[in-house]
CSV table of C-alpha atoms and ligand atoms in Angstrom, one decimal:
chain,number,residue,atom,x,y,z
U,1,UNK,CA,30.5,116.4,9.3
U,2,UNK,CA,30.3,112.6,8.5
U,3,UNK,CA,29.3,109.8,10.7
U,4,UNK,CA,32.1,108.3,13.4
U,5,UNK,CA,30.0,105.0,12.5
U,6,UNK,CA,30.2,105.5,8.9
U,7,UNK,CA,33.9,106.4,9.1
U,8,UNK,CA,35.2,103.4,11.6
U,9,UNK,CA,32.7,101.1,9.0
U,10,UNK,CA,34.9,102.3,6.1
U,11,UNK,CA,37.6,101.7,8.2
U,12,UNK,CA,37.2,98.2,9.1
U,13,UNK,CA,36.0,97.4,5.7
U,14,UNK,CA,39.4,99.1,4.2
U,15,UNK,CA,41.9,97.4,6.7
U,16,UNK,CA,40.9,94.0,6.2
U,17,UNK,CA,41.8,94.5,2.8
U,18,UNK,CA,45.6,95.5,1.6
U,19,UNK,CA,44.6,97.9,-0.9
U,20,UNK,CA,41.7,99.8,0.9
U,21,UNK,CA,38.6,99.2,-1.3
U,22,UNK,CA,36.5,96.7,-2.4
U,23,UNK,CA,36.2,94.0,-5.0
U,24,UNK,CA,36.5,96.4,-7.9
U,25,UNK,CA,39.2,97.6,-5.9
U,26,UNK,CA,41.5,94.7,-5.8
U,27,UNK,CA,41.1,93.3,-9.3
U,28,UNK,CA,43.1,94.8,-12.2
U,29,UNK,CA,41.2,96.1,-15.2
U,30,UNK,CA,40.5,93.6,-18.2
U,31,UNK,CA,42.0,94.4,-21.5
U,32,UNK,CA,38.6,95.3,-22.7
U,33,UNK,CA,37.7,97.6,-19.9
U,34,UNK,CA,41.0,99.5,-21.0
U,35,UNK,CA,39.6,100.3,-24.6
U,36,UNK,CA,36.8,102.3,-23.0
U,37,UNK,CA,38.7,104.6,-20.7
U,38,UNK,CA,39.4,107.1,-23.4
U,39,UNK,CA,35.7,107.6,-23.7
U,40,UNK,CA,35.1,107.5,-20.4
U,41,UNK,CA,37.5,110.5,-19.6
U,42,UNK,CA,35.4,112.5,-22.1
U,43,UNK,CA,32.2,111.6,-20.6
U,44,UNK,CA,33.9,112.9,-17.3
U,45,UNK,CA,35.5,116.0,-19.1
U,46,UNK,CA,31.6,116.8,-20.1
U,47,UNK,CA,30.0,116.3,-16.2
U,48,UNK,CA,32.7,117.9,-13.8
U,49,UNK,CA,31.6,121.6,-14.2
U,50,UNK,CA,27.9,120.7,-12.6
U,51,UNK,CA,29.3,118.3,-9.8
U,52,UNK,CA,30.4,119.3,-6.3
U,53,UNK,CA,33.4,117.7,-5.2
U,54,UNK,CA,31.9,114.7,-3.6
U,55,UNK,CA,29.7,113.7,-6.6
U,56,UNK,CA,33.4,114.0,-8.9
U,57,UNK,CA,34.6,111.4,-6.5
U,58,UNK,CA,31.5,109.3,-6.9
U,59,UNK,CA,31.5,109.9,-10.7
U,60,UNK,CA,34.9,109.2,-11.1
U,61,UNK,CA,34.0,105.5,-8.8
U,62,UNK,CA,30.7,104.8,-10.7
U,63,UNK,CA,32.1,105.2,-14.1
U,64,UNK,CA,35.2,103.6,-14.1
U,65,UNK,CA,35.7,99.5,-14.2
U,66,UNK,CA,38.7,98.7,-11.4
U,67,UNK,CA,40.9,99.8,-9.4
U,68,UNK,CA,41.3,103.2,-8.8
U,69,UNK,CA,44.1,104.7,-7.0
U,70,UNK,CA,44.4,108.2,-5.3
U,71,UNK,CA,47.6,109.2,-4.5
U,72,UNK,CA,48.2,111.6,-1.6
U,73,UNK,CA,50.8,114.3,-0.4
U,74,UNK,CA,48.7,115.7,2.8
U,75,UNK,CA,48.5,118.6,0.8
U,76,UNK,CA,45.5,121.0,1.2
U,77,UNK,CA,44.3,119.7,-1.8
U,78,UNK,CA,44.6,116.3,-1.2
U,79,UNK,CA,43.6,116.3,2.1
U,80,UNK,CA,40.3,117.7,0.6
U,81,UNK,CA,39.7,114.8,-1.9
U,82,UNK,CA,40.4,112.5,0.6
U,83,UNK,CA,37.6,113.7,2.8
U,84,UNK,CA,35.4,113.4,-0.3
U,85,UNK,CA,36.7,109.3,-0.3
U,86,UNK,CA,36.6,108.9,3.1
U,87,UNK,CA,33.4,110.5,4.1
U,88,UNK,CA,31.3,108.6,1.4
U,89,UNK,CA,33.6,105.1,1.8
U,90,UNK,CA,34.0,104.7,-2.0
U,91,UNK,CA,36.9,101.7,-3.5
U,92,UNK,CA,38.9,104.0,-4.1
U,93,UNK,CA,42.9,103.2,-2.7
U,94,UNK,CA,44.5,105.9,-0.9
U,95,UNK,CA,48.6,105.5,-1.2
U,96,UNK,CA,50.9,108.0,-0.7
U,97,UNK,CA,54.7,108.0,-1.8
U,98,UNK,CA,56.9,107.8,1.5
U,99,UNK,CA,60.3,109.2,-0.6
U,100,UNK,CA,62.0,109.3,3.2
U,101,UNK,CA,62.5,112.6,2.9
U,102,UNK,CA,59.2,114.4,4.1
U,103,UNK,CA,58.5,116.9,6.9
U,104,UNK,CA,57.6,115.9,10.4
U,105,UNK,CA,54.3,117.5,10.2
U,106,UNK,CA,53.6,115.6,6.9
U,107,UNK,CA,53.6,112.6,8.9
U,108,UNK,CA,51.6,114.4,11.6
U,109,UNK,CA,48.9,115.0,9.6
U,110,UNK,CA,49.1,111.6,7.9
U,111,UNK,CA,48.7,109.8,11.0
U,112,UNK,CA,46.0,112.4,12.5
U,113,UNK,CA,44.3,111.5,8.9
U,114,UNK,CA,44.2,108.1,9.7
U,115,UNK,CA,42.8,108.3,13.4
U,116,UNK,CA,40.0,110.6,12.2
U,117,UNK,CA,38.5,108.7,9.0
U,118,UNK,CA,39.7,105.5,10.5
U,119,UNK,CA,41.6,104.4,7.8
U,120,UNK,CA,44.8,103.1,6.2
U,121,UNK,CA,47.0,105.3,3.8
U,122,UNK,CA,48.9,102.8,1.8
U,123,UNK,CA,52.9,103.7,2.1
U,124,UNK,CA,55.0,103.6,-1.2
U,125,UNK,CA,58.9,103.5,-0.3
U,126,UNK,CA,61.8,103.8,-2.9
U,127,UNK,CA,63.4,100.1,-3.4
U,128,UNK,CA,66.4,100.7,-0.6
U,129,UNK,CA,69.4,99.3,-3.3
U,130,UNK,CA,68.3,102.0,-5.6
U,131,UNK,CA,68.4,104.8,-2.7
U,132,UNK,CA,71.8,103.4,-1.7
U,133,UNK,CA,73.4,103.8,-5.0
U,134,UNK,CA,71.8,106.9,-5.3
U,135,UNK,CA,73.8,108.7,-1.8
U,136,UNK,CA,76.6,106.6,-2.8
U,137,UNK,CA,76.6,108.5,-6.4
U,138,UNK,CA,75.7,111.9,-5.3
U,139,UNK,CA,75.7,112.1,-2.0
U,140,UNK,CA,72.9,112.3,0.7
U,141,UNK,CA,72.0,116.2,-0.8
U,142,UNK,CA,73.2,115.7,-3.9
U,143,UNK,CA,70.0,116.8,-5.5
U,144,UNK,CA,71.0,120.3,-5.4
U,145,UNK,CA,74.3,120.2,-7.8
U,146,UNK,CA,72.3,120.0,-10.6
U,147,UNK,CA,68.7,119.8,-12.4
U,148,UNK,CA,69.7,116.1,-14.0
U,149,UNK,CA,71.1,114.9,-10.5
U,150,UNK,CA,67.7,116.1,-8.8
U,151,UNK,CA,65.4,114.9,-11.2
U,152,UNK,CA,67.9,111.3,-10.4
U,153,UNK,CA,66.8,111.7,-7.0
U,154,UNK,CA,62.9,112.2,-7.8
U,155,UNK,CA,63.1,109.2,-10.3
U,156,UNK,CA,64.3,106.9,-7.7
U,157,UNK,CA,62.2,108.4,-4.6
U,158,UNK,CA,59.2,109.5,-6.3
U,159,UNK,CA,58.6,108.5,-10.0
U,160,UNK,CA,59.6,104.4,-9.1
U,161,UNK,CA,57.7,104.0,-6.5
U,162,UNK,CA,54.4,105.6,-8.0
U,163,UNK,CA,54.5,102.5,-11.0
U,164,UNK,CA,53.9,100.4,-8.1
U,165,UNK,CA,51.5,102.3,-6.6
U,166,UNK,CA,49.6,102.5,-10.2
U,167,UNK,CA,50.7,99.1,-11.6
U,168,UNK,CA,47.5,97.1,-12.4
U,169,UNK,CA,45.0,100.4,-12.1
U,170,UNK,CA,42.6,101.7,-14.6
U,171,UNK,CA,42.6,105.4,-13.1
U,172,UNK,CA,44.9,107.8,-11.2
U,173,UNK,CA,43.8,110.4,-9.3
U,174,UNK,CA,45.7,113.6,-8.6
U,175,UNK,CA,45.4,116.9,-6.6
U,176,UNK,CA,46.5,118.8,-9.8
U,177,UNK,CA,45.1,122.6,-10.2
U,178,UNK,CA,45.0,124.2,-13.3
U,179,UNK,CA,45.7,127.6,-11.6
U,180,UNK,CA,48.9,126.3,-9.7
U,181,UNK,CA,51.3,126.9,-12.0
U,182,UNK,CA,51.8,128.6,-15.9
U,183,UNK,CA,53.1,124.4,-16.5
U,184,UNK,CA,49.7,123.5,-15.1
U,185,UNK,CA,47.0,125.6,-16.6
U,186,UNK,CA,45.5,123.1,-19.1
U,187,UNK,CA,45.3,120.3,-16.6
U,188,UNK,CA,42.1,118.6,-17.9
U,189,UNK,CA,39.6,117.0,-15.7
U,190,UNK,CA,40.1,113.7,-16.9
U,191,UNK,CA,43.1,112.2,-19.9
U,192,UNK,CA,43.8,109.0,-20.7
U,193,UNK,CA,47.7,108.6,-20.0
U,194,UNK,CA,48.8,107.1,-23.0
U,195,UNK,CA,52.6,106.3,-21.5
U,196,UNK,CA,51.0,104.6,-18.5
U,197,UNK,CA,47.9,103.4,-19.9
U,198,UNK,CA,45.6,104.7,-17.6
U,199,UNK,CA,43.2,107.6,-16.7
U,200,UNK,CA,44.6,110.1,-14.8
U,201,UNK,CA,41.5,112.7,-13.2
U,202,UNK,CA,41.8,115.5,-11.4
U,203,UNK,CA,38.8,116.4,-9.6
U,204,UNK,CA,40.0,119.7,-8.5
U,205,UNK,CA,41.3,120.8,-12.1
U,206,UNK,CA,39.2,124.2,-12.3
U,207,UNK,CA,39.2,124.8,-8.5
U,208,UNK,CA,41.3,128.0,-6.6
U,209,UNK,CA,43.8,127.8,-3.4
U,210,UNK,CA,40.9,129.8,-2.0
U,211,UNK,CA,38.4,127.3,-2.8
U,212,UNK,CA,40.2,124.4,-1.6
U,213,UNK,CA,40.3,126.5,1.9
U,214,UNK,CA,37.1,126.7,2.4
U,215,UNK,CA,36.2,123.3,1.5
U,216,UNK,CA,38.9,121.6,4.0
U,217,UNK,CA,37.8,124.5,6.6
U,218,UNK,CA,33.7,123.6,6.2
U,219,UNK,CA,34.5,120.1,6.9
U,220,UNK,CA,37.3,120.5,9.8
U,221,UNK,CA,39.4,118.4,7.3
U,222,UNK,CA,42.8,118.0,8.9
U,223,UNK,CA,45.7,119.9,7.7
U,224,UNK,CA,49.4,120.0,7.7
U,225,UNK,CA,50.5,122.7,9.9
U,226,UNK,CA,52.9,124.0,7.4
U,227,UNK,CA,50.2,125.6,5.2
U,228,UNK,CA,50.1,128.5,8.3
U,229,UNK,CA,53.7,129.2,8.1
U,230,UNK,CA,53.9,129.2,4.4
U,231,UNK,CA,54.3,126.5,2.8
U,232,UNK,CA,51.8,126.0,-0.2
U,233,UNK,CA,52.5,123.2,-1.7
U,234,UNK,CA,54.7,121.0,0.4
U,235,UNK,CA,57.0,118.0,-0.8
U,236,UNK,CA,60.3,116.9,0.6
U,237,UNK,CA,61.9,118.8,3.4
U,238,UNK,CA,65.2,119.1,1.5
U,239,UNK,CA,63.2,120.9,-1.5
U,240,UNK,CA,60.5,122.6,0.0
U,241,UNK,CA,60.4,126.3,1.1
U,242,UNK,CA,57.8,128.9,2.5
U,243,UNK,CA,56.8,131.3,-0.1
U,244,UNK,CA,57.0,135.0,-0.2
U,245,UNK,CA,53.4,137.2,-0.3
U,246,UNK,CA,53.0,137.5,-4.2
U,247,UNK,CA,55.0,134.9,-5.1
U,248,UNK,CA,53.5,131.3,-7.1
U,249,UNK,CA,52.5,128.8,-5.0
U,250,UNK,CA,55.2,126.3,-6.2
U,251,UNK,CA,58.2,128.9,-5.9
U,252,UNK,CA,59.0,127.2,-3.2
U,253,UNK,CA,59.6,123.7,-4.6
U,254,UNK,CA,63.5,123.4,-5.6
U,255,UNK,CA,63.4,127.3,-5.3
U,256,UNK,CA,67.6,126.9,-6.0
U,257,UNK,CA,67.0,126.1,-9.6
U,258,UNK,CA,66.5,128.2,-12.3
U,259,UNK,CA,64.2,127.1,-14.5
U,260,UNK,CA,60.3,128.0,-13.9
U,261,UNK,CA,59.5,124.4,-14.0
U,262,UNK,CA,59.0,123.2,-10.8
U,263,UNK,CA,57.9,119.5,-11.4
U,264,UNK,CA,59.4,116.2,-10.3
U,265,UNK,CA,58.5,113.5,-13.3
U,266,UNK,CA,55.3,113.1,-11.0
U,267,UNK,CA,52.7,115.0,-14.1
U,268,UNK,CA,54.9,114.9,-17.3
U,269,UNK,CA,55.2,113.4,-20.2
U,270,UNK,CA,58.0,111.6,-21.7
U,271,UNK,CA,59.0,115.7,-23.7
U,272,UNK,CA,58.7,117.0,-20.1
U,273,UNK,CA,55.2,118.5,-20.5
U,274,UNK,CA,52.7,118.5,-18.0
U,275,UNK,CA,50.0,116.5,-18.8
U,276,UNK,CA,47.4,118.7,-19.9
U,277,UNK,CA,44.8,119.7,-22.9
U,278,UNK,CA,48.0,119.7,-25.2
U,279,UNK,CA,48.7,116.3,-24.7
U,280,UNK,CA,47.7,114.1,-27.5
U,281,UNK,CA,45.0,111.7,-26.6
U,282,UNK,CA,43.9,108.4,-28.3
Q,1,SF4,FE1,64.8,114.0,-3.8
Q,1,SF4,FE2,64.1,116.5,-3.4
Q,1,SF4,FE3,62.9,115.0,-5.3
Q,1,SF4,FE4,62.4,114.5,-2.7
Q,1,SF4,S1,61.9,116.4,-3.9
Q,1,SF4,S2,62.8,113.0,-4.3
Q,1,SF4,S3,64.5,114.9,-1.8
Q,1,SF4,S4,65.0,115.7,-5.2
């Protein structure tokens, strides 16, 4: 369990400041810094598979110059890096992507995340013209029709609003599992994102659902109430069902369409590939 002190101490500290952290936190990355991340993901690559959660985190703060940016879904996943922020107040910004679409108990456990570390959670909402002409084009469901018209709908809710919560950043870190999906079994620990000029890390990259469980469940980590009716990985109401026993854990994300990939512009590339070992790196 970590300190109340230490948590409403982070806490202060992070909401007298917009983006949560400290100094580092708050200042973009100089142009030379940048030239060095591509090293520094291999360096990270190279120390993940001896490091407990909480010393990723700390790694991933200690070697990287800037800001750093975590963004959040209240997934079990999440939730668990969080705790590993949180708990050891690192300058790291939590933001999470408000698309206006999510669950009621996704909010829930957002706000009972914020009572218990004492903290902020920085809200990123779709620009409110581009949502407009989006119902107005397709409809308030029209994300269903088609693949093209959903991914519309991600772009505007989802992929927009996660530039500005990345713009000026030197890393971006994700709840990505290798073992989550076929698309995302070569997530790496660590790639530099060569389309958004960034590192993007993934401390949980060679972790299981099970794992994860335990982790949040040794630490009393709050959790969205969906998980025990379901749900395994949770986005948008609209688009997110309970899975079957035996079936993947994203089956139930856009479960209408067809195709077996189930991402939402979030963790591709520019060909549509998840980011992962197969993605050419500088
Ligand atoms: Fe729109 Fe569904 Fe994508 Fe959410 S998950 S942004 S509602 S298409």
């Amino acid at each position: 369990m970590i300190s109340m002190a230490k948590v409403a101490h982070s806490g202060a500290a992070r909401a007298a400041q917009p983006h949560g952290g400290g100094d580092r936190s708050v200042c973009g990355i100089r142009a030379a810094d940048r030239e060095i991340l591509p090293a520094i993901a291999g360096k990270l690559v190279e120390r993940f598979p001896a490091l407990d959660l909480f010393e990723r985190v700390a790694a991933i703060r200690g070697q990287i110059p800037g800001r750093l940016v975590f963004t959040t879904s209240f997934g079990l996943e999440d939730q668990a890096i969080a705790h590993a922020i949180f708990a050891q107040a690192l300058a790291i910004d939590v933001a999470t992507l408000d698309t206006g679409r999510l669950f009621p108990e996704t909010y829930d456990v957002w706000a009972e995340t914020e009572r218990r570390y004492g903290v902020r959670v920085v809200a990123f909402a779709p620009d409110h013209r581009a949502v407009e002409t989006l119902i107005a084009r397709q409809g308030i469901d029209g994300f269903r029709s088609s693949v093209e018209a959903r991914l519309d709908c991600c772009a505007v809710r989802k992929v927009a609003p996660l530039a500005r919560a990345l713009d000026g950043s030197a890393a971006w870190i994700t709840g990505l599992r290798a073992d989550q999906s076929a698309d995302r079994a070569q997530v790496l620990p660590a790639l530099f994102d060569e389309e958004r000029r960034l590192l993007k890390v993934n401390p949980l990259f060679d972790w299981t659902r099970e794992r994860t469980r335990e982790f949040v469940r040794a630490h009393d980590v709050p959790c969205n109430a969906l998980h025990e009716r379901g749900f395994l990985s949770i986005g948008c109401a609209p688009c997110t069902r309970a899975v079957m026993p035996g079936e993947p854990e994203r089956a139930g994300r856009w479960w209408w369409e067809q195709s077996q990939k189930k991402e939402c512009g979030l963790h591709v590339t520019p060909d549509a590939h998840v980011m992962s070992a197969n993605t050419p790196q500088q």
